[in-house]
Short mmCIF file of C-alpha atoms and ligand atoms in Angstrom, two decimals:
data_model
loop_
_atom_site.label_atom_id
_atom_site.label_comp_id
_atom_site.label_asym_id
_atom_site.label_seq_id
_atom_site.Cartn_x
_atom_site.Cartn_y
_atom_site.Cartn_z
CA MET H 78 0.00 0.00 0.00
CA GLU H 79 1.14 3.52 -0.86
CA PHE H 80 1.47 6.32 1.67
CA TYR H 81 1.97 10.05 1.39
CA LEU H 82 3.56 11.90 4.27
CA PRO H 83 1.84 15.24 4.97
CA LYS H 84 4.21 17.87 3.51
CA PRO H 85 4.80 19.94 6.69
CA PHE H 86 5.42 16.70 8.60
CA GLU H 87 7.91 15.50 6.03
CA GLN H 88 9.75 18.85 6.07
CA ARG H 89 10.00 18.81 9.84
CA MET H 90 11.16 15.19 9.97
CA ARG H 91 13.85 15.89 7.32
CA GLN H 92 15.11 18.68 9.53
CA GLN H 93 14.84 16.61 12.72
CA LEU H 94 16.53 13.47 11.36
CA GLY H 95 18.99 15.04 8.88
CA THR H 96 20.82 12.36 6.90
CA GLU H 97 18.84 9.63 8.69
CA PHE H 98 15.54 10.73 7.14
CA ASP H 99 15.83 8.17 4.32
CA LEU H 100 16.30 5.39 6.87
CA TYR H 101 13.08 6.52 8.55
CA LEU H 102 11.27 6.60 5.19
CA GLU H 103 12.45 3.06 4.37
CA SER H 104 11.41 1.81 7.81
CA LEU H 105 7.86 3.03 7.18
CA LYS H 106 7.60 0.42 4.41
CA GLU H 107 8.55 -2.44 6.76
CA PRO H 108 5.82 -4.32 8.62
CA ALA H 109 5.40 -3.31 12.28
CA PRO H 110 6.79 -6.01 14.61
CA VAL H 111 4.24 -7.98 16.63
CA SER H 112 4.81 -8.28 20.36
CA VAL H 113 2.97 -9.59 23.40
CA ARG H 114 3.47 -9.28 27.14
CA ILE H 115 2.61 -12.42 29.08
CA ASN H 116 0.65 -12.70 32.32
CA ARG H 117 2.87 -14.70 34.66
CA ALA H 118 0.20 -14.60 37.37
CA LYS H 119 -1.86 -16.85 35.06
CA ASN H 120 1.16 -19.14 34.68
CA ALA H 121 1.89 -17.93 31.16
CA ASP H 122 5.23 -19.01 29.77
CA ALA H 123 7.67 -17.42 27.32
CA ALA H 124 5.91 -16.67 24.03
CA SER H 125 9.08 -16.85 21.90
CA ALA H 126 12.85 -16.72 22.28
CA ASP H 127 12.92 -13.11 21.09
CA VAL H 128 12.63 -11.15 24.35
CA VAL H 129 11.99 -7.39 24.38
CA GLY H 130 15.22 -5.85 25.73
CA TRP H 131 13.64 -3.78 28.49
CA GLU H 132 10.89 -6.19 29.53
CA ASN H 133 11.40 -9.82 30.53
CA ASP H 134 7.69 -10.58 30.04
CA GLY H 135 7.63 -9.01 26.57
CA PHE H 136 8.22 -11.12 23.44
CA TYR H 137 8.32 -10.49 19.70
CA LEU H 138 6.41 -12.97 17.57
CA SER H 139 7.66 -13.93 14.12
CA GLU H 140 4.22 -13.33 12.59
CA ARG H 141 0.80 -12.04 13.59
CA PRO H 142 -1.54 -14.91 14.48
CA VAL H 143 -5.33 -14.43 14.51
CA PHE H 144 -5.40 -13.62 18.22
CA THR H 145 -9.21 -13.73 18.25
CA LEU H 146 -9.05 -17.46 17.59
CA ASP H 147 -6.84 -18.20 20.58
CA PRO H 148 -8.95 -18.76 23.74
CA LEU H 149 -5.93 -17.89 25.91
CA PHE H 150 -5.96 -14.37 24.44
CA HIS H 151 -9.52 -13.96 25.81
CA ALA H 152 -8.45 -15.52 29.11
CA GLY H 153 -5.93 -12.73 29.75
CA MET H 154 -2.93 -15.02 29.42
CA TYR H 155 -1.14 -12.30 27.42
CA TYR H 156 -1.74 -8.79 26.10
CA VAL H 157 -0.82 -7.75 22.58
CA GLN H 158 1.27 -4.68 23.37
CA GLU H 159 3.58 -2.63 21.21
CA ALA H 160 7.14 -3.34 22.44
CA CYS H 161 8.37 0.26 22.85
CA SER H 162 5.43 1.20 25.01
CA MET H 163 6.53 -1.51 27.48
CA PHE H 164 9.33 0.94 28.30
CA ALA H 165 6.86 2.86 30.53
CA GLY H 166 6.71 -0.21 32.79
CA TYR H 167 10.50 -0.49 32.69
CA ALA H 168 10.77 3.15 33.77
CA ILE H 169 8.47 2.65 36.77
CA LYS H 170 10.18 -0.58 37.85
CA THR H 171 13.56 1.12 37.60
CA LEU H 172 12.44 4.20 39.53
CA LEU H 173 10.79 2.35 42.41
CA GLY H 174 12.95 -0.78 42.60
CA ASP H 175 11.65 -3.25 45.18
CA ASN H 176 9.13 -0.68 46.44
CA VAL H 177 7.16 -1.01 43.23
CA SER H 178 5.08 -3.83 44.68
CA ASN H 179 3.82 -1.62 47.54
CA SER H 180 3.36 1.58 45.61
CA ALA H 181 0.36 3.63 44.51
CA ILE H 182 0.41 4.22 40.76
CA LEU H 183 -1.97 6.33 38.67
CA ASP H 184 -2.36 5.62 34.96
CA LEU H 185 -4.16 8.84 34.09
CA CYS H 186 -4.83 8.21 30.37
CA ALA H 187 -5.37 4.49 30.53
CA ALA H 188 -7.63 3.09 27.77
CA PRO H 189 -7.40 0.55 26.22
CA GLY H 190 -5.15 -0.61 29.05
CA GLY H 191 -1.86 -1.81 27.54
CA LYS H 192 0.23 -0.03 30.13
CA SER H 193 -2.37 -0.51 32.88
CA THR H 194 -2.14 -4.29 32.60
CA HIS H 195 1.64 -3.95 32.71
CA TYR H 196 1.53 -1.85 35.89
CA ALA H 197 -1.05 -4.26 37.35
CA SER H 198 1.51 -7.06 37.05
CA MET H 199 4.09 -4.98 38.90
CA ILE H 200 2.13 -4.09 42.03
CA GLY H 201 1.88 -6.69 44.76
CA ASP H 202 -0.86 -7.43 47.27
CA ASN H 203 -0.21 -4.16 49.11
CA GLY H 204 0.09 -1.95 46.05
CA LEU H 205 -2.64 0.08 44.36
CA LEU H 206 -3.19 0.89 40.71
CA VAL H 207 -5.72 3.52 39.66
CA CYS H 208 -6.57 3.47 35.96
CA ASN H 209 -8.42 6.49 34.67
CA GLU H 210 -10.08 7.13 31.32
CA VAL H 211 -11.99 10.35 30.79
CA ILE H 212 -13.59 9.41 27.44
CA GLY H 213 -16.70 7.43 28.40
CA SER H 214 -16.85 5.32 25.23
CA ARG H 215 -13.30 4.04 25.92
CA VAL H 216 -13.98 2.94 29.50
CA PRO H 217 -15.57 -0.48 28.69
CA ILE H 218 -12.50 -1.75 26.80
CA LEU H 219 -10.30 -0.67 29.71
CA GLN H 220 -12.59 -2.51 32.14
CA GLU H 221 -12.59 -5.60 29.94
CA ASN H 222 -8.81 -5.75 29.57
CA LEU H 223 -8.20 -5.21 33.28
CA ALA H 224 -10.83 -7.77 34.27
CA LYS H 225 -9.18 -10.34 31.99
CA TRP H 226 -5.77 -9.53 33.44
CA GLY H 227 -7.17 -10.65 36.80
CA ARG H 228 -5.32 -8.49 39.36
CA PRO H 229 -7.44 -7.36 42.32
CA ASN H 230 -5.67 -4.21 43.55
CA VAL H 231 -6.98 -2.06 40.75
CA ILE H 232 -9.48 0.81 40.81
CA ILE H 233 -10.93 2.17 37.56
CA THR H 234 -12.10 5.77 37.38
CA LYS H 235 -13.77 7.94 34.75
CA SER H 236 -12.75 11.41 35.88
CA ASP H 237 -11.46 14.53 34.25
CA PRO H 238 -7.75 15.00 35.05
CA SER H 239 -8.71 18.25 36.84
CA GLU H 240 -10.41 16.18 39.56
CA PHE H 241 -7.18 14.48 40.60
CA GLY H 242 -5.57 17.63 41.99
CA LYS H 243 -7.94 17.64 44.97
CA LEU H 244 -6.61 14.26 46.15
CA GLY H 245 -3.40 15.90 47.37
CA GLY H 246 -0.09 14.03 47.14
CA PHE H 247 -1.42 10.46 46.85
CA PHE H 248 0.57 8.59 44.19
CA ASP H 249 4.18 7.42 44.10
CA VAL H 250 3.97 7.53 40.32
CA VAL H 251 1.63 9.35 37.98
CA ALA H 252 1.94 7.99 34.46
CA ILE H 253 0.60 10.29 31.75
CA ASP H 254 0.54 8.45 28.43
CA ALA H 255 -0.86 11.51 26.78
CA PRO H 256 -3.30 11.75 23.88
CA CYS H 257 -1.00 12.94 21.09
CA SER H 258 -0.63 13.50 17.36
CA GLY H 259 0.38 9.83 16.96
CA GLU H 260 3.22 10.33 14.47
CA GLY H 261 4.98 7.26 15.87
CA LEU H 262 2.10 4.99 14.81
CA PHE H 263 1.87 6.00 11.14
CA ARG H 264 3.53 2.73 10.09
CA ARG H 265 0.83 0.64 11.77
CA ASP H 266 -1.92 2.57 10.03
CA TYR H 267 -1.06 4.74 7.03
CA SER H 268 -4.53 6.31 7.09
CA ALA H 269 -3.53 8.04 10.37
CA MET H 270 -1.38 10.35 8.21
CA ASP H 271 -4.58 11.85 6.78
CA GLU H 272 -5.70 12.90 10.28
CA TRP H 273 -2.43 14.73 10.97
CA SER H 274 -2.14 18.53 10.80
CA VAL H 275 0.17 21.16 12.29
CA GLU H 276 -2.83 22.70 14.06
CA ASN H 277 -3.94 19.41 15.59
CA ALA H 278 -0.43 18.62 16.84
CA GLU H 279 -0.32 22.04 18.48
CA LEU H 280 -3.70 21.45 20.13
CA CYS H 281 -2.32 18.15 21.45
CA ALA H 282 0.72 19.91 22.93
CA GLN H 283 -1.49 22.43 24.75
CA ARG H 284 -3.84 19.71 26.01
CA GLN H 285 -0.88 17.69 27.29
CA ARG H 286 0.25 20.68 29.37
CA ARG H 287 -3.24 21.04 30.85
CA ILE H 288 -3.29 17.35 31.78
CA ILE H 289 0.15 17.59 33.45
CA ALA H 290 -0.86 20.74 35.33
CA ASP H 291 -4.09 19.07 36.50
CA ALA H 292 -2.31 15.98 37.80
CA TRP H 293 0.81 17.50 39.33
CA ASN H 294 -0.73 18.01 42.77
CA CYS H 295 -1.65 14.33 43.23
CA ILE H 296 2.00 13.18 43.03
CA LYS H 297 3.51 12.63 46.47
CA PRO H 298 6.58 14.71 47.32
CA GLY H 299 9.49 12.55 46.13
CA GLY H 300 7.17 10.76 43.70
CA TYR H 301 7.51 10.62 39.92
CA LEU H 302 5.81 11.84 36.80
CA VAL H 303 6.32 9.47 33.86
CA TYR H 304 5.28 11.41 30.77
CA SER H 305 5.01 9.61 27.44
CA THR H 306 3.65 10.06 23.92
CA CYS H 307 3.69 8.05 20.71
CA THR H 308 4.80 10.97 18.58
CA PHE H 309 8.09 12.42 17.30
CA ASN H 310 6.73 15.96 17.51
CA PRO H 311 9.14 18.18 19.51
CA ASN H 312 6.28 20.46 20.65
CA GLU H 313 4.70 17.50 22.41
CA ASP H 314 7.98 15.88 23.50
CA GLU H 315 11.08 18.07 24.03
CA LEU H 316 9.21 21.34 24.52
CA ASN H 317 6.75 19.84 26.99
CA MET H 318 9.64 18.22 28.86
CA ASP H 319 11.18 21.69 29.07
CA TRP H 320 7.84 23.22 30.08
CA ILE H 321 7.61 20.81 33.03
CA ALA H 322 11.11 21.75 34.18
CA GLN H 323 10.31 25.47 33.87
CA ASN H 324 6.99 25.33 35.70
CA TYR H 325 7.47 22.84 38.52
CA ASP H 326 9.90 22.17 41.31
CA ALA H 327 10.98 18.97 39.62
CA GLU H 328 14.17 17.09 38.94
CA ASN H 329 14.61 15.43 35.54
CA VAL H 330 15.50 11.77 36.11
CA GLN H 331 17.70 9.65 33.84
CA LEU H 332 17.19 5.94 33.31
CA PRO H 333 19.85 3.28 32.68
CA ILE H 334 19.75 2.29 29.02
CA ASN H 335 21.47 -0.62 27.31
CA GLU H 336 23.10 0.60 24.06
CA LYS H 337 21.89 -2.55 22.30
CA TRP H 338 18.26 -1.45 22.70
CA GLY H 339 18.72 1.31 20.11
CA ILE H 340 16.91 3.93 22.20
CA CYS H 341 17.87 7.56 21.40
CA LYS H 342 18.72 9.77 24.35
CA ILE H 343 17.17 13.16 23.65
CA GLU H 344 19.05 16.08 25.20
CA TYR H 345 17.20 19.39 25.37
CA ASN H 346 18.08 22.38 27.52
CA GLY H 347 20.04 20.16 29.89
CA LEU H 348 17.13 17.70 30.19
CA GLN H 349 16.98 14.11 29.03
CA GLY H 350 14.19 12.07 27.48
CA TYR H 351 14.07 8.84 25.47
CA ARG H 352 12.89 8.40 21.89
CA PHE H 353 12.13 5.21 20.01
CA ILE H 354 12.24 5.34 16.23
CA HIS H 355 11.61 2.39 13.91
CA TYR H 356 14.95 2.19 12.16
CA LYS H 357 16.84 2.10 15.49
CA THR H 358 14.52 0.35 17.94
CA LYS H 359 12.41 -2.72 17.20
CA GLY H 360 8.92 -1.29 17.59
CA GLU H 361 6.89 1.83 16.88
CA GLY H 362 7.57 5.49 17.70
CA PHE H 363 7.52 6.45 21.38
CA PHE H 364 8.85 9.15 23.69
CA LEU H 365 9.22 9.14 27.47
CA CYS H 366 10.70 11.38 30.11
CA VAL H 367 10.67 11.30 33.91
CA PHE H 368 10.54 13.96 36.60
CA ARG H 369 10.82 13.64 40.36
CA LYS H 370 8.61 16.00 42.35
CA LYS H 371 10.68 17.68 45.01
CA ASP H 372 8.04 19.14 47.31
CA GLY H 373 4.31 19.34 48.02
CA ASP H 374 1.65 18.10 50.41
CA VAL H 375 0.70 14.53 51.26
CA ALA H 376 -2.91 13.29 50.98
CA ASN H 377 -4.65 12.50 54.22
CA TRP H 378 -6.52 9.46 52.94
CA GLN H 379 -6.32 7.45 56.16
CA LYS H 380 -9.09 9.65 57.54
CA GLY H 381 -11.46 8.89 54.64
CA LYS H 382 -15.05 8.21 55.65
CA VAL H 383 -17.29 5.52 54.14
CA LYS H 384 -19.61 7.28 51.72
CA LYS H 385 -23.29 6.61 52.19
CA HIS H 386 -23.64 4.72 48.90
CA LEU H 387 -20.78 2.38 49.90
CA GLN H 388 -22.72 -0.24 51.83
CA HIS H 389 -20.81 -3.11 53.36
CA ALA H 390 -22.47 -6.42 52.49
CA PRO H 391 -24.48 -8.03 55.30
CA GLN H 392 -22.76 -10.81 57.26
CA ALA H 393 -24.89 -13.57 55.74
CA LEU H 394 -23.79 -12.60 52.22
CA ILE H 395 -20.18 -12.19 53.29
CA LYS H 396 -20.28 -15.71 54.68
CA GLN H 397 -21.55 -17.05 51.36
CA THR H 398 -19.09 -15.04 49.25
CA THR H 399 -15.88 -15.46 51.25
CA PRO H 400 -15.19 -19.09 50.18
CA MET H 401 -15.31 -18.06 46.51
CA LEU H 402 -12.07 -16.11 46.89
CA ILE H 403 -8.54 -16.54 48.14
CA GLY H 404 -7.23 -13.53 50.05
CA ASN H 405 -8.36 -10.94 52.54
CA PHE H 406 -11.25 -8.79 51.30
CA GLU H 407 -13.85 -6.27 52.38
CA PHE H 408 -17.24 -6.87 50.75
CA TYR H 409 -19.55 -4.14 49.48
CA LEU H 410 -23.11 -4.50 48.25
CA ASN H 411 -24.33 -2.18 45.51
CA ASN H 412 -27.93 -2.99 44.53
CA ASP H 413 -27.65 -6.77 44.08
CA GLU H 414 -23.93 -6.83 43.25
CA ILE H 415 -21.24 -7.96 45.70
CA ARG H 416 -17.83 -6.42 45.18
CA ALA H 417 -14.68 -7.67 46.94
CA ILE H 418 -12.07 -5.02 47.69
CA PRO H 419 -8.65 -6.20 48.90
CA ALA H 420 -8.45 -5.22 52.58
CA SER H 421 -5.03 -3.69 51.92
CA ILE H 422 -6.52 -0.96 49.68
CA ASP H 423 -9.90 -0.55 51.37
CA LYS H 424 -9.15 2.84 52.98
CA GLN H 425 -7.73 4.24 49.73
CA TYR H 426 -10.79 2.88 47.92
CA GLN H 427 -13.11 4.75 50.27
CA TYR H 428 -11.07 7.92 49.90
CA LEU H 429 -11.11 7.73 46.11
CA CYS H 430 -14.85 6.94 45.98
CA ASP H 431 -15.39 10.17 47.84
CA LYS H 432 -13.34 12.27 45.40
CA LEU H 433 -13.50 10.61 41.98
CA HIS H 434 -15.95 8.87 39.68
CA VAL H 435 -15.07 5.25 40.47
CA VAL H 436 -16.50 2.85 37.86
CA GLY H 437 -14.80 -0.37 38.91
CA ALA H 438 -12.65 -1.75 41.70
CA GLY H 439 -11.44 -5.03 43.12
CA ILE H 440 -13.52 -7.99 41.94
CA GLU H 441 -17.20 -7.98 41.04
CA THR H 442 -17.70 -11.34 42.72
CA ALA H 443 -21.36 -12.32 42.72
CA LYS H 444 -24.93 -11.19 42.14
CA VAL H 445 -27.73 -11.87 44.57
CA PHE H 446 -30.70 -13.77 43.13
CA GLY H 447 -33.22 -14.35 45.92
CA ASN H 448 -31.29 -16.37 48.48
CA LYS H 449 -28.72 -17.58 45.93
CA LEU H 450 -25.50 -16.04 44.65
CA GLN H 451 -24.47 -16.19 41.01
CA PRO H 452 -20.70 -15.84 40.55
CA GLN H 453 -19.79 -13.03 38.15
CA HIS H 454 -17.44 -12.96 35.20
CA GLU H 455 -14.78 -10.83 36.93
CA LEU H 456 -14.48 -13.60 39.51
CA ALA H 457 -13.86 -16.20 36.78
CA MET H 458 -11.08 -14.01 35.35
CA SER H 459 -9.54 -13.20 38.72
CA ASN H 460 -6.33 -14.71 39.99
CA ASN H 461 -7.95 -14.75 43.43
CA ILE H 462 -10.76 -17.14 42.51
CA ASN H 463 -10.87 -20.19 44.77
CA ARG H 464 -10.91 -22.83 42.05
CA GLN H 465 -11.57 -25.62 44.58
CA TYR H 466 -14.94 -24.12 45.41
CA PHE H 467 -16.39 -24.47 41.90
CA ASN H 468 -17.13 -27.33 39.56
CA THR H 469 -14.88 -27.01 36.56
CA ILE H 470 -15.05 -28.40 33.07
CA ASP H 471 -12.13 -28.10 30.63
CA LEU H 472 -13.10 -27.47 26.99
CA ASN H 473 -11.27 -28.45 23.84
CA LEU H 474 -10.31 -25.72 21.35
CA ASN H 475 -13.45 -26.13 19.29
CA ASP H 476 -15.83 -25.88 22.24
CA ALA H 477 -13.82 -23.10 23.86
CA LEU H 478 -14.21 -20.97 20.72
CA LYS H 479 -17.91 -21.77 20.50
CA TYR H 480 -18.26 -20.76 24.14
CA LEU H 481 -16.46 -17.46 23.49
CA HIS H 482 -18.66 -16.97 20.42
CA ARG H 483 -21.59 -17.38 22.81
CA ASP H 484 -22.97 -20.34 20.89
CA ALA H 485 -25.11 -22.94 22.58
CA ILE H 486 -22.84 -25.81 23.59
CA PHE H 487 -23.26 -28.82 25.80
CA VAL H 488 -20.41 -30.99 27.00
CA GLU H 489 -20.99 -34.20 28.96
CA GLY H 490 -19.42 -34.40 32.38
CA ALA H 491 -20.39 -31.01 33.84
CA LYS H 492 -22.18 -31.04 37.18
CA GLN H 493 -25.68 -29.56 37.50
CA GLY H 494 -25.78 -25.80 38.11
CA ILE H 495 -22.92 -23.32 37.80
CA ASN H 496 -19.65 -24.59 36.28
CA LEU H 497 -16.42 -22.78 35.58
CA VAL H 498 -15.29 -23.50 32.03
CA THR H 499 -11.59 -23.54 31.27
CA TYR H 500 -9.31 -24.02 28.29
CA LYS H 501 -5.94 -25.64 29.00
CA ASN H 502 -6.92 -25.25 32.66
CA THR H 503 -7.25 -21.44 32.33
CA PRO H 504 -10.68 -20.01 33.19
CA LEU H 505 -12.82 -18.55 30.40
CA GLY H 506 -16.11 -17.93 32.24
CA TRP H 507 -19.28 -19.57 33.57
CA VAL H 508 -22.00 -21.84 32.28
CA LYS H 509 -25.15 -23.00 34.01
CA ASN H 510 -25.83 -26.66 33.37
CA LEU H 511 -29.59 -27.24 33.24
CA GLY H 512 -29.24 -31.00 32.64
CA THR H 513 -30.02 -31.13 28.92
CA ARG H 514 -28.47 -27.82 27.92
CA TRP H 515 -26.13 -25.12 29.17
CA ASN H 516 -26.83 -21.45 29.63
CA ASN H 517 -23.78 -19.72 28.21
CA LEU H 518 -22.99 -16.90 30.67
CA TYR H 519 -20.10 -15.35 28.70
CA PRO H 520 -20.56 -11.53 28.64
CA GLN H 521 -22.53 -10.52 25.56
CA ASN H 522 -20.31 -7.51 24.82
CA TRP H 523 -17.09 -9.50 24.91
CA LYS H 524 -18.09 -12.34 22.60
CA ILE H 525 -16.11 -13.22 19.49
CA ARG H 526 -17.83 -11.51 16.57
CA MET H 527 -15.97 -13.03 13.65
CA ASN H 528 -17.18 -16.25 12.00
CA LEU H 529 -15.50 -19.29 13.49
CA PRO H 530 -13.54 -21.52 11.09
N1 SAM J 709 -2.13 4.26 27.98
C1 SAM J 709 -2.95 3.63 26.97
C2 SAM J 709 -2.40 2.24 26.68
O1 SAM J 709 -1.23 1.98 26.91
O2 SAM J 709 -3.19 1.38 26.24
C3 SAM J 709 -3.06 4.46 25.72
C4 SAM J 709 -3.51 5.86 26.03
S1 SAM J 709 -3.82 6.86 24.62
C5 SAM J 709 -2.24 7.25 24.09
C6 SAM J 709 -4.36 8.34 25.37
C7 SAM J 709 -5.65 8.25 26.15
O3 SAM J 709 -5.96 9.56 26.66
C8 SAM J 709 -6.84 7.82 25.33
O4 SAM J 709 -7.48 6.73 25.93
C9 SAM J 709 -7.76 9.04 25.34
O5 SAM J 709 -9.12 8.70 25.38
C10 SAM J 709 -7.35 9.75 26.60
N2 SAM J 709 -7.67 11.21 26.57
C11 SAM J 709 -8.16 11.94 25.55
N3 SAM J 709 -8.34 13.23 25.93
C12 SAM J 709 -7.94 13.31 27.20
C13 SAM J 709 -7.89 14.35 28.16
N4 SAM J 709 -8.28 15.59 27.85
N5 SAM J 709 -7.45 14.06 29.39
C14 SAM J 709 -7.04 12.82 29.71
N6 SAM J 709 -7.06 11.79 28.85
C15 SAM J 709 -7.50 12.02 27.62
#
């Protein structure tokens, strides 16, 4: 397929890259590499021998399979993530070291959740990840990807960045993977070039500054801002890096880089950022820089009060729900829905519910039907499900795909009532065995839409 670079973009890139411009142009004709990051908490194993330099769980694949036809893709066993963007996770791991597992991280621009699922793998049982997406139509895909990833210490919010300032210094890391002009992704989708304009890139740069300004206050003193884009545009990258240094009491932080990775160190006004460009790094275009906040206030979340609409579940329901899970949880009842919040983040959860628009948290465990509980899909996907408590039936590939397609299937051997269905021993969801047929309880909105082979 042919592509035509927008003229002003081409002129700027010629200037920016000098004699290397032709290498860039050639690299645009190459196919984009395919990479995945595996979910070790679901016992996923290496996906290939070609490991992404900066991420041990990231692997390049030699070709692009039809991921939709792999049940393990739907089970959250891996996430198809562009390799360079895994560098955001590398940055956070490097900055926090061993403390990463106990830290509070905000992914402010989170949908569809590539980096969120990465951060979710990094935090331990005492850590907290808040994933925010302000565009309502993009929230469901974020919820779906995080539910499939199966980590419990995650809160999903749908708030404007301006609402985060009132939290006070709450997060060890605020990651802003900003909406940008997307120049680094032209290779993946040539038609994106048609959307590009000088004016739009400038609007992006201004919006990025507003987002940073909105979020700055919710970084703890000593905490970090990890700012990234998928563009090569200096207004959105170098100049915004400089703008941060000019406007905030912040120290620019450098990261250790292995020369072999082919990452360009970008020096600007004594500051350093990192750029990924196709002909040097195996992946798509990306930019990242880090700042450490020197001063500021600390949020007083320990004194958070339970909001009226946050009703703890009654003891009888807690007793019924507790054996479904492994771990220490607080249980909340919202209408007929029981939500399990890890006890370790309960106070922060209450604090955030008071200040932000929380649209998901912990594990939606069960729904109350009369005096019975029906386990919910988030529980099936969760790493904290108590597998011993449920009848399980393992499906072959054919039946697993039919299940995910939401077809009517019936497999001998399932016990009456609710069964957990698995593929290669990895949970896919629930069915209700009525004796002669199954009710397929796979979420309607998540079903495979393509025709099965
Ligand atoms: N971090 C995501 C990932 O790794 O999958 C990709 C994020 S994408 C580059 C930027 C996100 O910012 C989009 O989901 C977009 O909806 C969101 N966004 C758009 N306008 C925004 C705004 N004014 N404030 C905050 N986020 C915004």
